[in-house]
Amino acid sequence: MRGLLDAPMTSAVNIQNASGANRVTPHPIQPTGDQAGPWMGQNFLFKDPTFVKYLDNYDYKFCDDASKYEKLAKIGQGTFGEVFKAKNKQTKLTVALKKVLMENEKEGFPITALRELKILQLLDHENVVNLIEICRTKATQFNRYKSTFFLVFEFCEHDLAGLLSNVNVKFNLGEIKKVMQQLLNGLYFIHSNKILHRDMKAANILITKKGILKLADFGLARPFSMGQKNRYTNRVVTLWYRPPELLLGDRDYGPPVDLWGAGCIMAEMWTRSPIMQGNTEQHQLNLIVHLCGSITPEVWPNVESLELYSTMEIPKGQKRKVRDRLRNFVKDHNALELLDKLLTLDPAKRINADASLGHDFFWQDPLPQDLENMLKQHTQSMFEYYTPPRRPRGHQQPPHQHQQPHSHGHHPPHGHHHGPRHPHPPHARGAPHPQQQPMEGFHERVF
Ligand SMILES: Nc1ncnc2c1ncn2[C@@H]1O[C@H](COP(=O)(O)OP(=O)(O)OP(=O)(O)O)[C@@H](O)[C@H]1O
Ligand SMILES: [Mg+2]
């Protein structure tokens, strides 16, 4: 496994088929560099009928034609592209097709999508979304011989953001435990495989109609290593779920960044909307301090050495109020205790996935309870995309705050289209989404 991750990224792509077998494309999916001539731009060869015929009939052995799927509906509008519900015409299997944005590509297949693909191939677990294959539209003269690529995922009926927005969806304590247990199981698995998710948020948590939770959206994920000083980008994780170490400029972070997100999501299971909805990085840090107490070397040894510790303003004299403030929503004392441990300021002291799973919260009555029965009452999919904003207050969204986290700049910071109702927080990867009013039947912000 390590070997796969350590290998340099090449444009030859490993593709895992439904049966799990690994197949390697013999050729680059999209010719790059020197090979790019006849495909991109210089289209003199397209005028040669023999060449055109060759292209039209070209069979990419390990990358099926997208026409084997019938698109049913658009179910998501991510920063990096659209997601469609679709059906395999032959097997009738329902899937999700995530379009790989190529608009800004000058150098072939986007490295960010390759990274997502490579990581998803590595991760095979019940609580991680299953990548079935990658497919492409046929390159024809009508698309200037540029294929569109799709990541094909097993379809999940719900995402957690959508479920939490809907007042009719009620989770009892046992069901909340089941959600968190599966989420932490997924994190335990990816962290054991030396992968950081780096974009934990309710919209990236999918749940099947059978009640199986899947961590999704590995678009910002990366491998990590320990025992050496790393210099990862800290421009990751959607602002509302971003841990204090990233806000303070840490570049040598690890799995605790995902556990902070898990803590925010766990609290949201009761509050039903994100608990810290900052407008700017400074505002986010203020919200964290007001909940978790002042950030000092006493509670967080060595915090002074973080790059932005002296640049950011850190409110002084704040007491930790995690339990006090959440007690209004969370009555279970084990839940409060676990939340307190997940929302620990110092990443070195923050509870990890393994220890969380051993916490009394999961082992005392009521025990984790299957979600299938509860979900049966909600046959309509509840994707965040279809639900109204989860930030009812009318304050102004901040301007775009971030450069792209990836140095390649493959994705436009602006200008992508948004779905009709999009309640997203300022995104790690792009501009925040437009402000809208809440609608009836959906949860208002209460925390
Ligand atoms: N396998 C799937 N089954 C059902 N819905 C899915 C699936 N994958 C993604 N979606 C829906 O599409 C949305 C966007 O997908 P994803 O998060 O992978 O893309 P993204 O472009 O990285 O999104 P964003 O930038 O908003 O985080 C998800 O929040 C979810 O609602
Ligand atoms: Mg997403």
Coordinates of C-alpha atoms and ligand atoms in Angstrom, one line a residue:
M1 CA 0.0 0.0 0.0
R2 CA 2.7 2.4 0.9
G3 CA 4.4 1.6 -2.4
L4 CA 1.4 2.9 -4.3
L5 CA 1.3 6.1 -2.4
D6 CA 5.0 6.7 -2.6
A7 CA 5.0 6.3 -6.4
P8 CA 5.2 9.5 -8.3
M9 CA 2.0 10.7 -9.9
T10 CA 2.0 9.8 -13.6
S11 CA -0.7 10.4 -16.2
A12 CA -1.2 6.6 -16.4
V13 CA -4.1 6.0 -14.1
N14 CA -4.9 2.9 -12.1
I15 CA -8.6 2.1 -12.3
Q16 CA -10.3 -0.2 -10.0
N17 CA -13.3 -1.9 -11.4
A18 CA -16.4 -3.0 -9.5
S19 CA -14.9 -6.3 -8.6
G20 CA -12.0 -4.6 -7.0
A21 CA -9.4 -5.7 -9.5
N22 CA -6.7 -3.2 -10.3
R23 CA -6.2 -2.4 -13.9
V24 CA -3.7 0.0 -15.3
T25 CA -4.2 2.0 -18.4
P26 CA -1.5 1.4 -20.9
H27 CA -1.7 5.0 -22.1
P28 CA -2.2 8.3 -20.6
I29 CA -5.9 9.1 -20.5
Q30 CA -5.4 12.4 -22.1
P31 CA -2.2 12.9 -24.0
T32 CA 0.0 15.5 -22.4
G33 CA 3.2 17.3 -23.2
D34 CA 4.8 16.3 -26.4
Q35 CA 1.9 14.1 -27.3
A36 CA -0.6 16.9 -27.0
G37 CA -0.1 18.3 -30.5
P38 CA -2.7 16.5 -32.6
W39 CA -5.2 16.5 -29.8
M40 CA -5.0 20.0 -28.4
G41 CA -5.0 23.1 -30.4
Q42 CA -3.1 22.1 -33.6
N43 CA -6.0 20.3 -35.2
F44 CA -4.5 19.7 -38.6
L45 CA -4.7 15.9 -38.1
F46 CA -8.5 16.1 -37.4
K47 CA -8.9 16.9 -41.0
D48 CA -7.4 13.6 -42.0
P49 CA -10.4 11.2 -42.3
T50 CA -8.3 8.1 -41.4
F51 CA -7.2 9.7 -38.2
V52 CA -10.7 10.9 -37.4
K53 CA -12.0 7.4 -37.9
Y54 CA -9.2 6.0 -35.8
L55 CA -10.2 8.4 -33.0
D56 CA -13.9 7.8 -33.3
N57 CA -13.4 4.1 -32.9
Y58 CA -10.7 4.3 -30.3
D59 CA -11.5 2.0 -27.5
Y60 CA -10.0 3.1 -24.2
K61 CA -9.8 -0.4 -22.8
F62 CA -9.9 0.6 -19.1
C63 CA -12.0 3.7 -19.2
D64 CA -15.5 2.9 -20.3
D65 CA -17.7 5.2 -22.3
A66 CA -20.1 7.3 -20.1
S67 CA -22.9 6.5 -22.4
K68 CA -23.3 3.2 -20.5
Y69 CA -24.9 5.4 -17.8
E70 CA -28.2 7.3 -18.2
K71 CA -28.2 10.6 -16.3
L72 CA -31.2 10.9 -14.1
A73 CA -30.8 14.2 -12.1
K74 CA -28.2 16.6 -10.9
I75 CA -27.7 16.0 -7.2
G76 CA -24.8 18.2 -6.3
Q77 CA -22.9 21.2 -7.3
G78 CA -19.4 21.1 -5.9
T79 CA -16.7 23.6 -6.1
F80 CA -14.9 21.3 -8.5
G81 CA -17.8 20.1 -10.6
E82 CA -21.2 18.7 -10.9
V83 CA -22.5 15.5 -9.5
F84 CA -25.3 13.5 -11.2
K85 CA -27.4 10.6 -10.2
A86 CA -27.3 8.1 -13.0
K87 CA -28.2 4.5 -13.8
N88 CA -26.1 1.8 -15.5
K89 CA -28.3 1.0 -18.5
Q90 CA -27.3 -2.6 -18.5
T91 CA -27.0 -3.5 -14.8
K92 CA -29.6 -0.9 -13.6
L93 CA -27.2 0.0 -10.8
T94 CA -27.7 3.5 -9.6
V95 CA -24.5 5.5 -9.3
A96 CA -23.3 9.1 -8.7
L97 CA -21.2 10.6 -11.5
K98 CA -18.8 13.3 -10.4
K99 CA -17.6 15.3 -13.3
V100 CA -13.9 16.1 -13.4
L101 CA -13.5 19.7 -14.2
M102 CA -11.1 20.1 -17.1
E103 CA -11.9 23.7 -18.1
N104 CA -8.7 25.1 -16.9
E105 CA -6.6 22.2 -17.9
K106 CA -3.7 22.9 -20.2
E107 CA -1.7 19.9 -19.2
G108 CA -4.0 17.0 -19.4
F109 CA -5.8 15.2 -16.6
P110 CA -6.0 17.4 -13.4
I111 CA -3.5 16.4 -10.8
T112 CA -6.1 17.0 -8.0
A113 CA -8.5 14.6 -9.6
L114 CA -5.7 12.1 -10.0
R115 CA -4.9 12.4 -6.3
E116 CA -8.5 11.9 -5.4
L117 CA -8.7 8.9 -7.7
K118 CA -5.5 7.4 -6.3
I119 CA -6.5 7.8 -2.7
L120 CA -10.0 6.4 -3.3
Q121 CA -8.5 3.3 -5.0
L122 CA -6.4 2.7 -1.9
L123 CA -9.3 3.0 0.5
D124 CA -11.7 0.1 0.6
H125 CA -13.9 0.2 3.6
E126 CA -17.6 0.1 4.4
N127 CA -17.5 3.6 5.7
V128 CA -15.7 5.2 2.8
V129 CA -17.5 6.0 -0.4
N130 CA -16.9 3.3 -3.1
L131 CA -15.4 4.4 -6.4
I132 CA -16.6 2.0 -9.0
E133 CA -14.7 3.2 -12.0
I134 CA -13.8 6.3 -14.0
C135 CA -15.5 6.8 -17.4
R136 CA -15.4 9.4 -20.2
T137 CA -17.4 10.8 -22.9
K138 CA -16.3 9.9 -26.4
A139 CA -13.9 12.4 -27.9
T140 CA -15.5 13.6 -31.1
Q141 CA -15.1 16.5 -33.4
F142 CA -18.0 18.1 -31.6
N143 CA -16.1 18.4 -28.4
R144 CA -12.8 19.1 -30.1
Y145 CA -11.7 15.7 -29.2
K146 CA -11.7 16.5 -25.5
S147 CA -13.4 13.9 -23.4
T148 CA -15.2 14.7 -20.2
F149 CA -14.3 12.4 -17.4
F150 CA -16.4 11.2 -14.5
L151 CA -15.7 9.5 -11.3
V152 CA -18.4 6.8 -10.8
F153 CA -19.4 6.2 -7.2
E154 CA -21.8 3.9 -5.6
F155 CA -24.9 5.9 -5.0
C156 CA -25.9 7.1 -1.5
E157 CA -29.4 8.4 -1.0
H158 CA -28.6 11.0 1.6
D159 CA -26.0 13.4 2.8
L160 CA -25.8 14.4 6.4
A161 CA -26.2 18.1 5.7
G162 CA -29.4 17.5 3.9
L163 CA -30.8 15.2 6.7
L164 CA -29.8 17.7 9.4
S165 CA -31.5 20.6 7.6
N166 CA -34.9 18.8 7.5
V167 CA -37.0 19.2 10.6
N168 CA -38.9 16.0 9.8
V169 CA -35.8 13.9 10.2
K170 CA -35.3 13.1 13.9
F171 CA -32.3 11.2 15.2
N172 CA -32.7 9.6 18.6
L173 CA -29.6 9.1 20.8
G174 CA -28.9 5.6 19.6
E175 CA -29.1 6.8 16.0
I176 CA -26.7 9.7 16.7
K177 CA -24.3 7.1 18.2
K178 CA -24.6 5.0 15.0
V179 CA -23.8 8.0 12.8
M180 CA -20.8 9.0 14.9
Q181 CA -19.5 5.4 15.3
Q182 CA -19.5 4.9 11.6
L183 CA -17.9 8.3 11.0
L184 CA -15.1 7.6 13.4
N185 CA -14.7 4.1 12.0
G186 CA -14.2 5.6 8.6
L187 CA -11.7 8.1 10.0
Y188 CA -9.9 5.4 11.9
F189 CA -9.5 3.5 8.7
I190 CA -8.3 6.3 6.5
H191 CA -5.9 7.5 9.2
S192 CA -4.5 4.0 9.6
N193 CA -3.8 4.1 5.9
K194 CA -2.0 7.4 6.3
I195 CA -4.6 9.5 4.6
L196 CA -5.9 12.8 5.9
H197 CA -9.4 13.8 4.6
R198 CA -9.0 17.6 5.2
D199 CA -12.6 18.5 4.3
M200 CA -14.8 17.1 7.0
K201 CA -18.2 18.6 7.0
A202 CA -21.8 17.4 7.0
A203 CA -22.2 17.7 3.2
N204 CA -19.3 15.3 2.7
I205 CA -20.8 12.6 4.8
L206 CA -23.1 10.4 2.8
I207 CA -25.6 7.9 4.2
T208 CA -27.2 5.1 2.2
K209 CA -30.9 4.2 2.5
K210 CA -29.7 1.2 4.5
G211 CA -28.2 3.5 7.0
I212 CA -24.5 2.9 6.1
L213 CA -22.4 6.1 6.5
K214 CA -19.7 6.8 3.9
L215 CA -17.0 9.5 4.1
A216 CA -17.0 11.2 0.7
D217 CA -15.2 13.9 -1.2
F218 CA -11.6 13.1 -1.1
G219 CA -10.9 16.1 -3.3
L220 CA -8.7 17.7 -0.7
A221 CA -7.3 14.5 0.9
R222 CA -3.6 13.7 1.0
P223 CA -1.2 11.1 2.3
F224 CA 0.6 12.1 5.5
S225 CA 3.8 10.9 7.2
M226 CA 5.0 11.2 10.7
G227 CA 8.4 11.6 12.2
Q228 CA 9.6 14.4 9.9
K229 CA 8.7 18.0 9.6
N230 CA 6.1 18.5 6.9
R231 CA 5.1 21.6 5.1
Y232 CA 1.5 20.9 4.0
T233 CA -0.7 23.7 2.9
N234 CA -3.0 25.0 5.7
R235 CA -5.5 26.4 3.2
V236 CA -7.7 23.3 3.6
V237 CA -10.9 22.4 5.4
T238 CA -14.1 24.5 5.0
L239 CA -13.8 27.5 7.4
W240 CA -16.6 26.5 9.8
Y241 CA -14.9 23.1 10.4
R242 CA -11.4 24.3 10.4
P243 CA -9.4 23.5 13.5
P244 CA -7.4 26.1 15.5
E245 CA -4.0 24.7 14.4
L246 CA -4.8 25.4 10.7
L247 CA -6.1 28.9 11.6
L248 CA -2.8 29.6 13.4
G249 CA -0.8 28.6 10.3
D250 CA 0.4 25.1 11.2
R251 CA 1.9 23.3 8.3
D252 CA 2.9 20.1 10.1
Y253 CA -0.5 18.9 11.1
G254 CA -2.0 15.4 11.0
P255 CA -5.1 13.3 11.8
P256 CA -6.3 15.6 14.6
V257 CA -7.5 18.1 11.9
D258 CA -10.2 15.6 10.9
L259 CA -11.2 14.9 14.5
W260 CA -11.9 18.6 15.1
G261 CA -14.3 18.3 12.1
A262 CA -15.8 15.2 13.6
G263 CA -16.4 17.1 16.9
C264 CA -18.1 20.0 15.0
I265 CA -20.3 17.4 13.1
M266 CA -21.1 15.6 16.3
A267 CA -22.4 18.8 18.0
E268 CA -24.4 19.5 14.8
M269 CA -26.3 16.2 15.3
W270 CA -28.1 18.1 18.1
T271 CA -27.9 21.7 17.1
R272 CA -28.8 20.8 13.5
S273 CA -26.7 23.6 12.1
P274 CA -23.0 24.2 12.1
I275 CA -21.9 25.4 15.6
M276 CA -19.2 27.9 14.5
Q277 CA -20.1 29.9 11.4
G278 CA -17.3 32.3 11.0
N279 CA -17.1 34.9 8.2
T280 CA -13.3 35.2 8.2
E281 CA -10.4 33.3 9.6
Q282 CA -10.1 35.8 12.4
H283 CA -13.9 35.6 13.2
Q284 CA -13.6 31.8 13.1
L285 CA -10.8 31.9 15.6
N286 CA -12.8 34.2 17.9
L287 CA -15.8 31.8 17.8
I288 CA -13.5 28.9 18.7
V289 CA -12.0 30.8 21.6
H290 CA -15.5 31.8 22.9
L291 CA -16.4 28.2 22.9
C292 CA -13.2 26.4 23.8
G293 CA -11.4 29.1 25.9
S294 CA -8.4 31.2 25.3
I295 CA -5.5 29.7 23.4
T296 CA -2.4 29.9 25.7
P297 CA 0.8 28.0 26.1
E298 CA -0.7 26.7 29.3
V299 CA -3.5 24.8 27.6
W300 CA -1.5 24.3 24.4
P301 CA 2.3 23.9 24.9
N302 CA 4.4 25.4 22.1
V303 CA 1.4 27.1 20.4
E304 CA 3.6 30.3 20.3
S305 CA 5.8 28.6 17.6
L306 CA 2.9 28.5 15.1
E307 CA 3.4 30.9 12.3
L308 CA 0.3 33.1 12.8
Y309 CA 0.2 32.9 16.6
S310 CA 1.5 36.5 16.9
T311 CA -0.4 37.8 13.8
M312 CA -3.9 36.6 14.6
E313 CA -5.7 38.2 17.5
I314 CA -6.5 35.7 20.2
P315 CA -9.2 36.9 22.7
K316 CA -7.8 36.7 26.2
G317 CA -9.3 35.5 29.5
Q318 CA -12.0 33.4 27.9
K319 CA -13.1 30.4 29.9
R320 CA -13.7 27.0 28.3
K321 CA -17.5 26.6 27.9
V322 CA -17.9 23.6 25.6
R323 CA -20.0 21.6 28.1
D324 CA -21.9 24.5 29.5
R325 CA -23.0 25.8 26.1
L326 CA -23.7 22.5 24.5
R327 CA -25.6 21.2 27.6
N328 CA -28.7 23.1 26.3
F329 CA -28.8 20.7 23.4
V330 CA -27.0 17.6 24.5
K331 CA -28.4 16.0 27.6
D332 CA -26.3 12.8 27.6
H333 CA -23.2 13.3 29.8
N334 CA -21.1 10.7 27.8
A335 CA -21.9 12.7 24.6
L336 CA -20.8 15.9 26.3
E337 CA -17.6 14.4 27.5
L338 CA -16.7 13.0 24.0
L339 CA -17.5 16.4 22.4
D340 CA -15.2 18.1 24.9
K341 CA -12.4 15.7 24.0
L342 CA -12.9 16.1 20.2
L343 CA -13.1 19.9 20.5
T344 CA -9.7 20.1 22.3
L345 CA -7.6 23.1 21.2
D346 CA -4.2 21.4 21.4
P347 CA -4.1 18.9 18.5
A348 CA -1.7 16.8 20.5
K349 CA -4.2 16.3 23.3
R350 CA -7.3 16.0 21.0
I351 CA -8.8 12.5 21.2
N352 CA -8.0 10.3 18.2
A353 CA -10.5 8.1 16.3
D354 CA -9.4 4.9 18.0
A355 CA -9.9 6.2 21.5
S356 CA -13.1 7.9 20.5
L357 CA -14.5 4.6 19.4
G358 CA -13.7 3.1 22.8
H359 CA -15.4 5.9 24.7
D360 CA -18.3 5.1 27.0
F361 CA -20.6 7.1 24.7
F362 CA -20.6 4.1 22.3
W363 CA -20.7 1.4 25.0
Q364 CA -23.4 2.6 27.4
D365 CA -27.2 2.5 26.9
P366 CA -28.7 3.3 24.6
L367 CA -26.3 1.5 22.3
P368 CA -25.8 2.6 18.7
Q369 CA -29.0 1.9 16.8
D370 CA -29.4 1.1 13.1
L371 CA -30.6 4.0 10.9
E372 CA -32.4 2.0 8.3
N373 CA -35.9 2.1 10.0
M374 CA -35.7 5.8 10.7
L375 CA -34.6 6.5 7.1
K376 CA -37.4 4.4 5.7
Q377 CA -39.7 7.3 6.6
H378 CA -37.7 9.6 4.4
T379 CA -37.8 8.2 1.0
Q380 CA -36.9 11.4 -0.7
S381 CA -33.3 12.0 -1.0
M382 CA -32.2 15.0 1.1
F383 CA -29.1 16.3 -0.4
E384 CA -27.8 19.6 0.8
Y385 CA -28.0 20.8 -2.7
Y386 CA -31.8 20.7 -2.5
T387 CA -32.1 22.2 0.9
P388 CA -32.2 25.8 1.9
P389 CA -29.3 27.7 3.6
R390 CA -28.1 26.6 7.0
R391 CA -27.2 30.1 7.9
P392 CA -30.4 32.1 8.5
R393 CA -28.8 35.2 9.8
G394 CA -28.6 38.0 7.2
H395 CA -25.0 38.9 7.6
Q396 CA -22.8 39.4 4.7
Q397 CA -20.7 36.6 3.3
P398 CA -17.1 37.3 3.2
P399 CA -15.3 37.8 -0.1
H400 CA -13.3 34.9 -1.4
Q401 CA -10.6 34.4 1.1
H402 CA -8.3 31.7 -0.3
Q403 CA -6.1 31.0 -3.0
Q404 CA -6.5 27.5 -4.3
P405 CA -4.9 25.0 -1.9
H406 CA -3.2 23.2 -4.7
S407 CA -0.3 24.8 -6.3
H408 CA -1.4 23.8 -9.8
G409 CA -4.4 26.1 -9.8
H410 CA -6.5 23.8 -11.9
H411 CA -9.8 25.1 -10.6
P412 CA -11.3 28.4 -11.1
P413 CA -11.7 30.3 -7.8
H414 CA -14.8 32.0 -9.2
G415 CA -17.2 31.6 -11.9
H416 CA -18.5 28.1 -11.3
H417 CA -22.2 27.7 -11.3
H418 CA -24.0 27.1 -8.1
G419 CA -27.2 25.1 -7.4
P420 CA -30.5 26.8 -6.7
R421 CA -30.2 26.8 -3.0
H422 CA -26.7 26.5 -1.5
P423 CA -26.1 26.9 2.1
H424 CA -22.4 26.3 2.1
P425 CA -19.9 27.9 4.4
P426 CA -16.9 29.7 3.1
H427 CA -15.2 27.0 1.3
A428 CA -11.6 25.9 1.6
R429 CA -11.4 25.7 -2.2
G430 CA -13.3 28.6 -3.6
A431 CA -15.6 31.5 -3.2
P432 CA -18.3 31.2 -0.5
H433 CA -21.8 30.5 -1.7
P434 CA -24.5 33.1 -2.0
Q435 CA -26.7 34.1 0.9
Q436 CA -30.3 32.9 1.0
Q437 CA -33.2 32.9 3.3
P438 CA -34.3 29.8 5.3
M439 CA -37.4 27.9 4.3
E440 CA -40.3 26.4 6.1
G441 CA -39.7 22.8 7.3
F442 CA -36.0 23.3 7.6
H443 CA -33.9 23.8 10.7
E444 CA -33.1 27.4 11.8
R445 CA -29.8 28.1 13.4
V446 CA -30.0 27.8 17.2
F447 CA -26.6 27.5 18.6
Ligands
LIG1 N1 -21.8 8.8 -4.2 C1 -22.7 9.7 -4.0 N2 -24.0 9.5 -3.9 C2 -24.9 10.4 -3.7 N3 -24.6 11.7 -3.7 C3 -23.3 12.1 -3.8 C4 -22.3 11.1 -4.0 N4 -21.1 11.8 -4.1 C5 -21.4 13.1 -4.0 N5 -22.7 13.3 -3.9 C6 -23.4 14.6 -3.7 O1 -22.7 15.6 -4.4 C7 -22.2 16.6 -3.5 C8 -20.9 17.1 -4.0 O2 -20.0 15.9 -4.1 P1 -18.5 16.1 -3.6 O3 -18.5 16.6 -2.2 O4 -17.8 14.8 -3.8 O5 -18.0 17.1 -4.6 P2 -17.2 18.4 -4.5 O6 -17.2 19.0 -5.8 O7 -15.8 18.2 -3.9 O8 -18.1 19.2 -3.5 P3 -17.8 20.5 -2.6 O9 -16.8 21.3 -3.3 O10 -19.2 21.1 -2.4 O11 -17.3 19.9 -1.3 C9 -22.2 15.9 -2.1 O12 -22.3 16.8 -1.1 C10 -23.4 15.0 -2.2 O13 -24.6 15.7 -1.9
MG2 MG -18.0 18.1 -1.1

